[in-house]
């Protein structure tokens, strides 16, 4: 045929709108959930501070167990809201629908705040562990050196997200597998040594005697309510990120059942690994050693003492790879949240920009990285204990937006709750219970930590550092939200919505969003 | 006659690739089938607005491709595929049993291409038909 054929035509392929079904396998879904939670990094960042909390003593494992209860309840809320919202949104979208734009805006703000603050923590851990990896102990102890490496870390991670580079599923599985195996080896070796050799770890002039595990370590009633709640505010942090595997639901193979099972499997893996490592670590060095090295529990001699050289480097690599996974799952969702808020006309329009070539929300991503660096440099100068204080502060933000999500679920589905016992329990009672527990932790911890005697750093303006950061940032959000009401009037006048009853029926298929089909 | 499949993202090298594809199409009397591919990474919550924005952008890019072809008095077929670019090109080319896949190249070094994932680089590995790489 001469010349050129036909005008613009549609392709013969059947329409494939919305989310790609069957895109993520069962194993990938488990991997996503566990990797997003970043067990090795979370343990490195939090475990020491939990044992450091006044009155916790040996009850670290008990706190890990109890802290999981509200997270499980909130995960149910995520699961049902995710089914209802065809947009596969998160807290910002959901709370806006269920509880109105003001709270929705604050939910989005809390995500941004939590993620910016955690970057300082990630950067600090990355700095310390990078030096430890090469045996540069003195550099690892220098604030200036670790800060520089931390800033480079944030820049590199932001660049990766801006550039749109994603690890392949197989690489992720390999890294996570290595992380898990390392944690298990560490725990098994530590526990066997404890029973066989009764080791004594010498750090400086202090000797830390090992202790055989006891049933009371797992009993939350063995300690008072105050240390339990204060410990839980920190422990919420270690489960943070787990909800990711609930929100990638829709594309899992066999969408009806696999996501539920993937969530359960990743849950069990996480709870098990946290319990085992916590038990092994405090049996080996007693809580004393963990508290003394709260900033870097593995790098500060524990991994070396348990595994010997060079195997201890494995632990450091595991923490670093875990931290990098966590950075990715921090920058991506936050950039998406600010992107979404900008697109729904609740944030400045520039944040809705997409990079021509890399197809990533570039302005949102770079802003996140820049704010993280500013924040990191700021807090290093203010707080003598960046890691501990920032985790406590993040605890407030997480408790706030997870709690909101729990309430939003029950409110959004309010007309379905009384239809049967299953709805009432799983969509109403448990998410609200999760929200209530988190609210309780929020208030109790607020009272505790605002007393500067209970904090790691000296107070700012007479208020404890974690409270100043955690609550101050949320209050700043309230002020900004009130200001935002003026230019973004349309968003702030959005009406409340209620769930479509069809969502809960068997065989319900999430409606597709427009635009993702073929032209 | 057959089909020439060309990858397009409105960048300079993609424009060069489309020009070449139209030339080659004229020479063989082949259809020119423009593929605009984009990928929505699911990990990271709040996917909806991001996916919608990418879909809108894909529509704009299709428009740019049609305009460019019209400037050359050529007609093209267009298709938007939600898939990674290299995979999308191979899938479409296989479906249409295309004569050739045409893509633009930014001239990235092989190492950089391997590290950050260049489409021509990937295509060389997976395509089972000729690939024509056009420098910008």
XYZ file of C-alpha atoms in Angstrom:
655
model
C 0.000 0.000 0.000
C 1.272 3.375 -0.955
C 1.678 6.193 1.506
C 0.484 6.120 5.004
C -2.369 4.294 6.478
C -5.283 5.018 8.716
C -5.921 7.830 11.087
C -5.382 7.563 14.800
C -7.075 4.411 15.971
C -7.669 2.623 19.173
C -5.833 -0.569 19.652
C -7.650 -3.868 19.517
C -6.731 -4.724 23.063
C -9.511 -4.980 25.615
C -9.741 -2.019 27.917
C -7.560 -2.332 30.911
C -8.535 0.475 33.176
C -7.507 1.385 36.643
C -5.117 -0.697 38.623
C -3.371 -3.550 36.992
C -4.825 -6.744 38.413
C -2.512 -9.584 39.364
C 0.471 -7.290 39.240
C 1.893 -8.284 42.588
C 2.396 -11.836 43.744
C 1.624 -13.113 47.205
C 5.291 -13.253 48.156
C 5.944 -9.750 46.816
C 3.078 -8.476 48.918
C 4.547 -10.031 52.048
C 7.957 -8.635 51.111
C 6.535 -5.153 50.570
C 4.834 -5.190 53.953
C 7.851 -6.411 55.862
C 10.444 -4.401 53.931
C 8.448 -1.178 54.402
C 8.481 -1.754 58.128
C 12.267 -2.229 57.941
C 12.763 -4.578 60.905
C 16.561 -4.336 61.262
C 16.574 -0.542 61.096
C 13.526 -0.225 63.373
C 15.152 -2.447 65.978
C 18.448 -0.579 65.730
C 16.663 2.750 66.117
C 14.150 1.910 68.827
C 15.079 -1.050 70.982
C 17.628 0.788 73.118
C 15.249 3.651 73.764
C 12.485 1.310 74.841
C 14.687 -0.282 77.484
C 15.853 3.229 78.408
C 12.273 4.269 79.202
C 11.891 4.505 82.949
C 10.300 1.414 84.520
C 10.432 -0.818 81.426
C 13.387 -2.933 82.521
C 13.093 -6.386 81.021
C 9.571 -5.860 79.661
C 10.725 -4.922 76.116
C 9.163 -8.038 74.543
C 5.880 -7.378 76.368
C 5.785 -3.849 74.929
C 6.436 -5.184 71.420
C 3.459 -7.534 71.858
C 1.039 -4.975 73.269
C 2.030 -2.238 70.808
C 0.952 -4.510 68.032
C -2.698 -4.516 69.120
C -3.561 -0.951 68.055
C -1.565 -1.432 64.843
C -3.608 -4.517 63.966
C -6.838 -2.582 64.592
C -5.691 0.295 62.401
C -4.623 -2.147 59.702
C -8.238 -3.351 59.582
C -9.289 0.256 59.027
C -6.729 0.557 56.218
C -8.031 -2.642 54.675
C -11.680 -1.554 54.591
C -11.011 2.053 53.625
C -8.818 0.778 50.846
C -11.700 -1.342 49.550
C -14.047 1.596 49.697
C -11.824 4.210 48.117
C -11.450 3.333 44.465
C -8.581 5.759 44.392
C -6.331 3.689 46.547
C -5.709 6.718 48.700
C -4.468 6.868 52.232
C -5.193 8.911 55.333
C -5.479 12.267 53.568
C -8.077 11.110 51.025
C -9.970 8.904 53.444
C -10.219 11.297 56.375
C -11.257 14.105 54.029
C -14.176 11.969 52.861
C -15.193 10.609 56.233
C -14.461 13.437 58.640
C -14.175 16.522 56.467
C -11.436 18.554 54.823
C -9.983 20.141 57.978
C -9.161 16.834 59.637
C -8.177 15.346 56.291
C -5.714 18.169 55.766
C -4.306 17.615 59.246
C -3.981 13.881 58.539
C -1.944 14.661 55.430
C 0.134 17.167 57.395
C 0.874 14.576 60.100
C 2.168 12.164 57.435
C 4.472 14.857 56.087
C 5.674 15.770 59.581
C 6.317 12.156 60.604
C 8.202 11.467 57.406
C 10.380 14.562 57.581
C 11.298 13.846 61.183
C 12.063 10.194 60.505
C 14.496 11.221 57.782
C 16.726 12.763 60.447
C 16.635 9.498 62.301
C 17.352 7.412 59.208
C 20.157 9.729 58.194
C 21.739 9.567 61.630
C 21.589 5.754 61.723
C 22.942 5.587 58.186
C 25.803 7.889 59.177
C 26.776 5.949 62.284
C 26.459 2.513 60.676
C 28.325 3.527 57.523
C 31.363 4.445 59.605
C 31.003 1.330 61.755
C 30.926 -0.801 58.626
C 34.471 0.310 57.865
C 35.545 0.214 61.492
C 35.838 4.015 61.764
C 34.678 4.139 65.364
C 35.860 7.650 66.139
C 34.168 9.095 63.059
C 30.979 7.229 64.009
C 31.030 9.059 67.323
C 31.581 12.502 65.773
C 28.436 14.549 65.314
C 29.917 16.522 62.432
C 31.053 13.421 60.521
C 27.825 11.489 60.947
C 25.796 14.574 60.027
C 27.714 15.010 56.788
C 27.237 11.367 55.821
C 23.593 11.622 56.908
C 23.007 14.602 54.623
C 24.673 12.812 51.712
C 22.407 9.839 52.461
C 19.260 11.986 52.275
C 20.448 13.561 49.019
C 21.193 10.181 47.419
C 17.865 8.707 48.522
C 15.943 11.765 47.331
C 17.762 11.551 44.007
C 16.779 7.890 43.650
C 13.118 8.707 44.246
C 13.262 11.770 41.992
C 14.903 9.701 39.268
C 12.168 7.068 39.651
C 14.555 4.170 40.160
C 12.941 1.213 41.861
C 14.582 -1.919 43.017
C 13.267 -4.932 41.206
C 11.055 -7.275 43.173
C 13.789 -9.874 43.160
C 16.421 -7.493 44.573
C 13.996 -6.487 47.301
C 13.323 -10.108 48.156
C 17.042 -10.806 48.308
C 17.772 -7.835 50.572
C 14.889 -8.625 52.873
C 15.870 -12.281 52.974
C 19.394 -11.307 53.963
C 18.080 -8.942 56.610
C 15.900 -11.663 58.096
C 18.554 -14.351 58.024
C 21.021 -11.988 59.720
C 18.542 -11.139 62.474
C 17.775 -14.830 63.013
C 21.466 -15.818 63.104
C 22.130 -13.010 65.558
C 19.268 -14.115 67.811
C 20.063 -17.821 67.709
C 23.773 -17.290 68.394
C 22.996 -14.829 71.193
C 20.490 -17.142 72.868
C 22.678 -20.251 72.611
C 25.622 -18.316 74.047
C 23.451 -17.060 76.882
C 22.413 -20.581 77.886
C 25.802 -22.203 77.333
C 28.417 -19.600 78.269
C 26.608 -16.993 80.359
C 28.649 -14.277 78.632
C 29.650 -10.999 80.245
C 30.020 -8.033 77.881
C 32.597 -5.463 78.892
C 32.126 -1.930 77.624
C 34.643 0.427 79.114
C 34.643 -0.358 82.818
C 31.079 -1.625 82.952
C 30.310 -5.327 82.801
C 26.901 -6.404 81.476
C 25.912 -9.874 82.614
C 23.678 -11.995 80.441
C 20.304 -13.121 81.769
C 18.336 -16.205 80.750
C 14.938 -15.289 79.245
C 11.989 -15.431 81.598
C 8.244 -15.653 81.052
C 7.725 -12.350 82.877
C 9.487 -10.489 80.013
C 6.437 -11.161 77.875
C 3.887 -10.188 80.487
C 2.644 -6.602 80.089
C 1.198 -6.726 83.604
C 4.682 -7.156 85.034
C 5.225 -3.397 84.696
C 3.054 -0.394 85.499
C 0.741 1.360 83.055
C 2.987 4.417 82.706
C 6.133 2.656 81.431
C 3.934 0.449 79.248
C 2.328 3.426 77.527
C 5.546 5.401 77.192
C 7.242 2.358 75.728
C 4.324 1.857 73.337
C 4.697 5.361 71.910
C 8.169 4.282 70.804
C 7.092 0.805 69.761
C 4.394 2.210 67.468
C 7.342 3.405 65.422
C 8.711 -0.086 64.820
C 5.436 -1.282 63.283
C 5.032 1.901 61.255
C 5.018 1.139 57.545
C 3.385 -2.236 57.869
C 0.096 -0.816 56.532
C 1.769 -0.596 53.112
C 1.040 -4.241 52.420
C -2.635 -3.646 53.148
C -2.839 -0.740 50.710
C -1.302 -2.544 47.764
C -4.105 -5.025 48.152
C -6.062 -4.530 45.030
C -3.434 -5.692 42.660
C -2.460 -8.824 44.438
C -3.101 -12.106 42.700
C -6.427 -13.528 43.806
C -7.433 -10.150 45.174
C -10.237 -11.613 47.234
C -8.095 -13.667 49.569
C -4.383 -13.261 48.976
C -4.035 -9.759 50.443
C -5.583 -10.843 53.693
C -3.246 -13.795 53.897
C -0.234 -11.694 52.902
C -1.061 -9.235 55.672
C -1.363 -12.056 58.190
C 1.893 -13.706 57.125
C 3.872 -10.463 57.183
C 2.340 -9.639 60.557
C 3.364 -12.924 62.087
C 6.848 -12.583 60.625
C 7.234 -9.101 62.065
C 5.905 -9.853 65.530
C 7.996 -13.035 65.677
C 11.227 -11.367 64.585
C 10.738 -8.425 66.946
C 10.047 -10.698 69.897
C 12.953 -13.010 69.142
C 15.516 -10.252 68.557
C 14.377 -8.224 71.565
C 14.540 -11.286 73.793
C 17.923 -12.377 72.460
C 19.451 -8.894 72.657
C 18.398 -8.185 76.214
C 19.217 -11.719 77.358
C 22.731 -11.309 76.002
C 23.566 -7.875 77.265
C 20.777 -7.186 79.758
C 18.718 -4.032 79.185
C 21.693 -2.143 80.602
C 23.843 -2.705 77.520
C 20.973 -1.786 75.176
C 20.300 1.429 77.100
C 23.986 2.337 77.176
C 24.162 2.028 73.379
C 20.664 3.245 72.611
C 21.867 5.206 69.579
C 23.312 2.177 67.866
C 22.458 -1.006 69.699
C 23.992 -3.337 67.119
C 26.940 -1.215 66.078
C 27.803 -0.286 69.650
C 29.460 -3.590 70.428
C 26.507 -5.972 70.643
C 26.749 -7.425 67.133
C 30.527 -7.686 67.474
C 30.287 -9.394 70.823
C 27.627 -11.873 69.678
C 28.753 -12.673 66.142
C 32.444 -11.847 66.272
C 34.391 -10.380 63.374
C 33.730 -10.263 60.439
C 30.185 -11.619 60.795
C 29.176 -8.551 62.812
C 29.456 -6.539 59.594
C 26.527 -8.558 58.259
C 24.356 -6.996 60.931
C 25.523 -3.514 59.984
C 24.835 -4.199 56.307
C 21.385 -5.517 57.247
C 20.596 -2.326 59.145
C 21.869 -0.154 56.283
C 19.901 -2.000 53.596
C 16.869 -1.944 55.836
C 17.277 1.792 56.375
C 17.525 2.380 52.635
C 14.306 0.433 52.048
C 12.706 2.486 54.761
C 13.915 5.758 53.235
C 12.300 4.819 49.938
C 9.021 3.945 51.587
C 9.269 7.255 53.445
C 10.001 9.648 50.591
C 7.639 8.025 48.083
C 4.419 8.123 50.141
C 5.090 11.613 51.443
C 5.781 13.015 48.017
C 2.590 11.273 46.853
C 0.625 12.744 49.742
C 1.747 16.325 49.081
C 1.244 15.681 45.360
C -2.284 14.485 46.046
C -3.024 17.422 48.340
C -1.788 19.819 45.675
C -3.860 18.129 42.978
C -6.960 18.252 45.132
C -6.267 21.983 45.610
C -5.361 21.809 49.272
C -1.645 22.605 48.853
C 0.310 24.918 46.522
C -0.087 23.928 42.907
C 3.649 23.630 42.246
C 3.718 20.443 44.310
C 1.522 18.733 41.710
C 4.283 18.990 39.118
C 5.508 15.861 37.364
C 8.964 15.494 35.884
C 8.791 15.319 32.091
C 11.109 12.419 31.671
C 11.183 10.503 34.937
C 7.436 10.781 35.493
C 7.850 11.334 39.208
C 6.334 14.065 41.410
C 9.633 15.940 41.228
C 8.783 19.152 43.092
C 7.168 17.262 45.976
C 10.077 14.829 46.163
C 12.795 17.488 46.146
C 10.922 19.624 48.663
C 10.683 16.597 50.972
C 14.421 15.984 50.696
C 15.244 19.657 51.242
C 12.979 19.971 54.280
C 14.426 16.738 55.681
C 17.967 18.108 55.420
C 16.959 21.433 56.990
C 15.232 19.564 59.764
C 18.149 17.197 60.282
C 20.708 19.987 60.529
C 18.391 21.918 62.835
C 17.734 19.084 65.253
C 21.364 17.975 65.393
C 22.129 21.447 66.735
C 19.226 21.573 69.152
C 18.895 18.099 70.568
C 21.659 16.248 72.309
C 19.826 13.059 71.512
C 18.547 13.309 67.967
C 17.539 9.691 67.677
C 15.610 9.208 70.892
C 13.817 12.539 70.835
C 12.880 12.297 67.183
C 11.388 8.823 67.593
C 9.252 10.021 70.483
C 8.177 13.015 68.410
C 7.319 10.830 65.417
C 5.286 8.635 67.781
C 2.933 11.575 68.332
C 2.460 12.187 64.607
C 1.925 8.481 63.851
C -0.522 8.058 66.742
C -2.384 11.112 65.429
C -2.839 10.030 61.831
C -3.232 6.312 62.462
C -5.808 7.155 65.114
C -7.665 9.458 62.702
C -7.728 6.657 60.132
C -9.264 4.278 62.693
C -12.068 6.694 63.516
C -12.544 7.611 59.855
C -13.179 3.956 58.991
C -16.044 3.560 61.491
C -17.533 6.933 60.514
C -17.297 6.296 56.785
C -18.999 2.909 57.133
C -21.446 4.022 59.847
C -24.524 2.879 57.926
C -23.117 -0.619 57.463
C -22.048 -1.272 61.031
C -25.365 -2.530 62.357
C -26.089 -4.785 59.399
C -24.258 -7.772 60.821
C -21.956 -8.765 63.639
C -18.895 -9.078 61.409
C -19.231 -5.513 60.127
C -19.877 -4.197 63.604
C -16.800 -5.850 65.002
C -14.230 -5.540 62.217
C -15.222 -2.188 60.715
C -16.600 -0.511 63.811
C -15.336 -1.786 67.135
C -11.742 -2.742 66.307
C -10.745 0.338 64.268
C -12.284 2.602 66.921
C -10.526 0.601 69.624
C -7.243 1.092 67.746
C -7.968 4.814 67.452
C -8.867 5.008 71.140
C -5.701 3.193 72.257
C -3.582 5.518 70.114
C -5.438 8.554 71.478
C -4.785 7.285 74.996
C -1.081 6.789 74.263
C -0.938 10.258 72.679
C -2.405 11.999 75.742
C -0.598 9.972 78.385
C 2.754 10.319 76.618
C 2.148 14.035 76.140
C 1.802 14.477 79.895
C 4.833 12.303 80.578
C 7.272 13.709 78.057
C 6.428 17.361 78.522
C 8.107 16.987 81.895
C 11.690 17.562 80.800
C 13.014 15.282 83.547
C 11.735 12.342 81.512
C 13.476 13.367 78.307
C 16.869 12.723 76.845
C 17.644 16.333 75.896
C 17.331 19.592 77.739
C 13.952 21.295 77.287
C 13.148 23.915 74.657
C 11.339 26.972 76.082
C 10.621 24.929 79.167
C 8.859 22.168 77.229
C 10.336 18.704 76.783
C 12.065 18.364 73.389
C 9.960 15.452 72.028
C 6.734 17.216 72.944
C 7.994 20.511 71.579
C 8.748 18.808 68.265
C 5.824 16.371 68.106
C 3.038 18.618 69.337
C 4.613 21.836 68.050
C 4.663 20.484 64.500
C 1.004 19.427 64.719
C 0.037 22.864 66.095
C 1.993 24.493 63.269
C -0.159 22.338 60.986
C -3.321 23.757 62.552
C -2.096 27.309 61.918
C -1.126 26.517 58.321
C -4.448 24.759 57.800
C -6.345 27.863 58.945
C -4.261 29.970 56.556
C -4.798 27.453 53.743
C -8.568 27.821 54.120
C -8.320 31.202 52.402
C -6.718 30.250 49.053
C -8.098 26.715 48.993
C -11.726 27.512 49.750
C -13.068 24.939 47.332
C -11.279 22.031 48.965
C -12.242 23.179 52.443
C -15.912 23.357 51.504
C -16.041 19.705 50.484
C -18.964 17.745 51.908
C -18.723 14.610 53.994
C -19.227 11.331 52.184
C -20.451 7.935 53.279
C -19.451 4.470 52.135
C -21.311 2.757 49.320
C -22.942 -0.364 50.839
C -21.920 -2.387 47.772
C -18.297 -2.173 48.881
C -18.775 -4.850 51.506
C -20.592 -7.347 49.313
C -18.821 -10.497 48.234
C -17.285 -10.269 44.822
C -17.151 -6.490 44.891
C -14.717 -5.170 42.342
C -13.093 -1.834 43.039
C -14.215 0.583 40.331
C -11.505 1.769 38.028
C -10.280 5.320 37.917
C -10.586 7.004 34.563
C -7.701 7.832 32.374
C -5.461 4.866 32.886
C -6.919 3.043 29.899
C -5.820 3.056 26.323
C -6.452 5.884 23.941
C 3.025 -3.899 4.411
C 3.823 -4.033 8.036
C 4.056 -1.686 11.007
C 6.795 0.424 12.515
C 6.442 0.730 16.281
C 7.972 3.845 17.797
C 8.387 4.842 21.427
C 7.515 8.450 22.188
C 7.721 10.755 25.212
C 7.910 14.154 23.475
C 11.590 14.583 24.342
C 14.037 15.707 21.664
C 15.310 12.221 21.023
C 11.756 10.867 20.862
C 10.931 13.545 18.287
C 13.967 12.457 16.287
C 12.828 8.846 16.577
C 9.347 9.698 15.302
C 10.790 11.609 12.335
C 12.936 8.632 11.426
C 10.037 6.206 11.953
C 7.868 8.236 9.578
C 10.659 8.289 6.990
C 11.153 4.539 7.291
C 7.396 4.023 7.197
C 7.181 5.982 3.941
C 10.008 3.970 2.414
C 8.377 0.632 3.217
C 4.781 1.752 2.955
C 4.313 0.757 6.575
C 1.974 2.101 9.246
C 3.588 4.091 12.022
C 2.328 3.096 15.434
C 3.310 5.469 18.245
C 3.467 4.008 21.743
C 3.313 6.301 24.766
C 4.174 4.259 27.830
C 4.119 5.162 31.473
C 4.372 3.227 34.658
C 2.624 3.924 37.939
C 4.629 2.599 40.827
C 2.058 1.212 43.221
C 4.158 1.382 46.317
C 3.708 4.635 48.153
C 0.017 5.175 48.881
C -2.127 8.011 47.461
C -1.805 6.441 44.035
C -4.989 7.802 42.482
C -4.021 11.398 41.873
C -0.573 10.403 40.717
C -1.989 7.827 38.277
C -4.523 10.340 36.981
C -1.806 12.959 36.466
C 0.353 10.504 34.536
C -2.614 9.477 32.390
C -3.347 13.128 31.575
C 0.267 13.652 30.665
C 0.180 10.620 28.371
C -2.789 12.154 26.548
C -0.861 15.395 26.065
C 2.116 13.494 24.703
C -0.125 11.664 22.223
C -1.390 15.059 21.071
C 2.208 16.258 20.583
C 2.986 13.142 18.533
C -0.070 13.671 16.331
C 0.877 17.334 15.824
C 4.440 16.438 14.924
C 3.236 13.852 12.408
C 0.721 16.291 10.946
C 3.605 18.723 10.400
C 5.188 16.056 8.209
C 1.866 15.340 6.485
C 1.918 11.852 7.909
C -0.775 9.915 9.683
C 0.003 7.813 12.667
C -1.690 5.400 15.005
C -1.254 6.055 18.697
C -1.554 3.943 21.766
C -1.083 4.596 25.481
C 0.205 1.655 27.447
C 0.528 1.507 31.219
C 3.708 -0.483 31.413
C 7.423 0.113 31.573
C 8.515 1.612 28.246
C 10.677 -1.268 27.002
C 8.099 -3.905 27.940
C 5.297 -1.867 26.392
C 7.187 -1.490 23.093
C 7.976 -5.201 22.912
C 4.388 -6.186 23.744
C 2.870 -3.862 21.159
C 5.438 -4.831 18.524
C 4.723 -8.516 19.120
C 0.969 -7.988 18.928
C 1.242 -6.087 15.650
C 4.078 -8.268 14.396
C 5.935 -5.051 13.659
C 8.800 -4.848 11.191
C 10.892 -2.733 13.501
C 10.953 -0.872 16.812
C 12.275 2.701 16.742
C 13.397 4.557 19.864
C 15.394 7.681 20.580
C 18.636 7.618 22.507
C 19.935 10.195 24.925
C 23.439 8.931 24.434
C 23.848 7.638 27.943
C 26.949 5.597 28.581
C 26.352 1.839 28.749
C 27.165 1.797 32.470
C 24.805 4.643 33.254
C 22.159 3.054 31.042
C 22.468 -0.206 32.926
C 22.334 1.533 36.288
C 19.404 3.835 35.761
C 17.578 1.701 33.221
C 17.758 3.068 29.701
C 15.008 1.972 27.359
C 17.225 1.273 24.293
C 19.538 -0.723 26.530
C 16.670 -2.805 27.854
C 15.153 -3.238 24.394
C 18.343 -4.742 23.017
C 18.035 -7.467 25.626
C 14.374 -8.337 25.282
C 13.217 -7.474 21.765
C 12.923 -10.330 19.276
C 12.906 -8.036 16.256
C 15.132 -5.283 14.874
C 15.524 -2.184 17.019
C 16.526 1.124 15.476
C 18.076 3.595 17.919
C 17.994 7.229 16.807
C 20.305 9.722 18.492
C 18.787 13.092 19.409
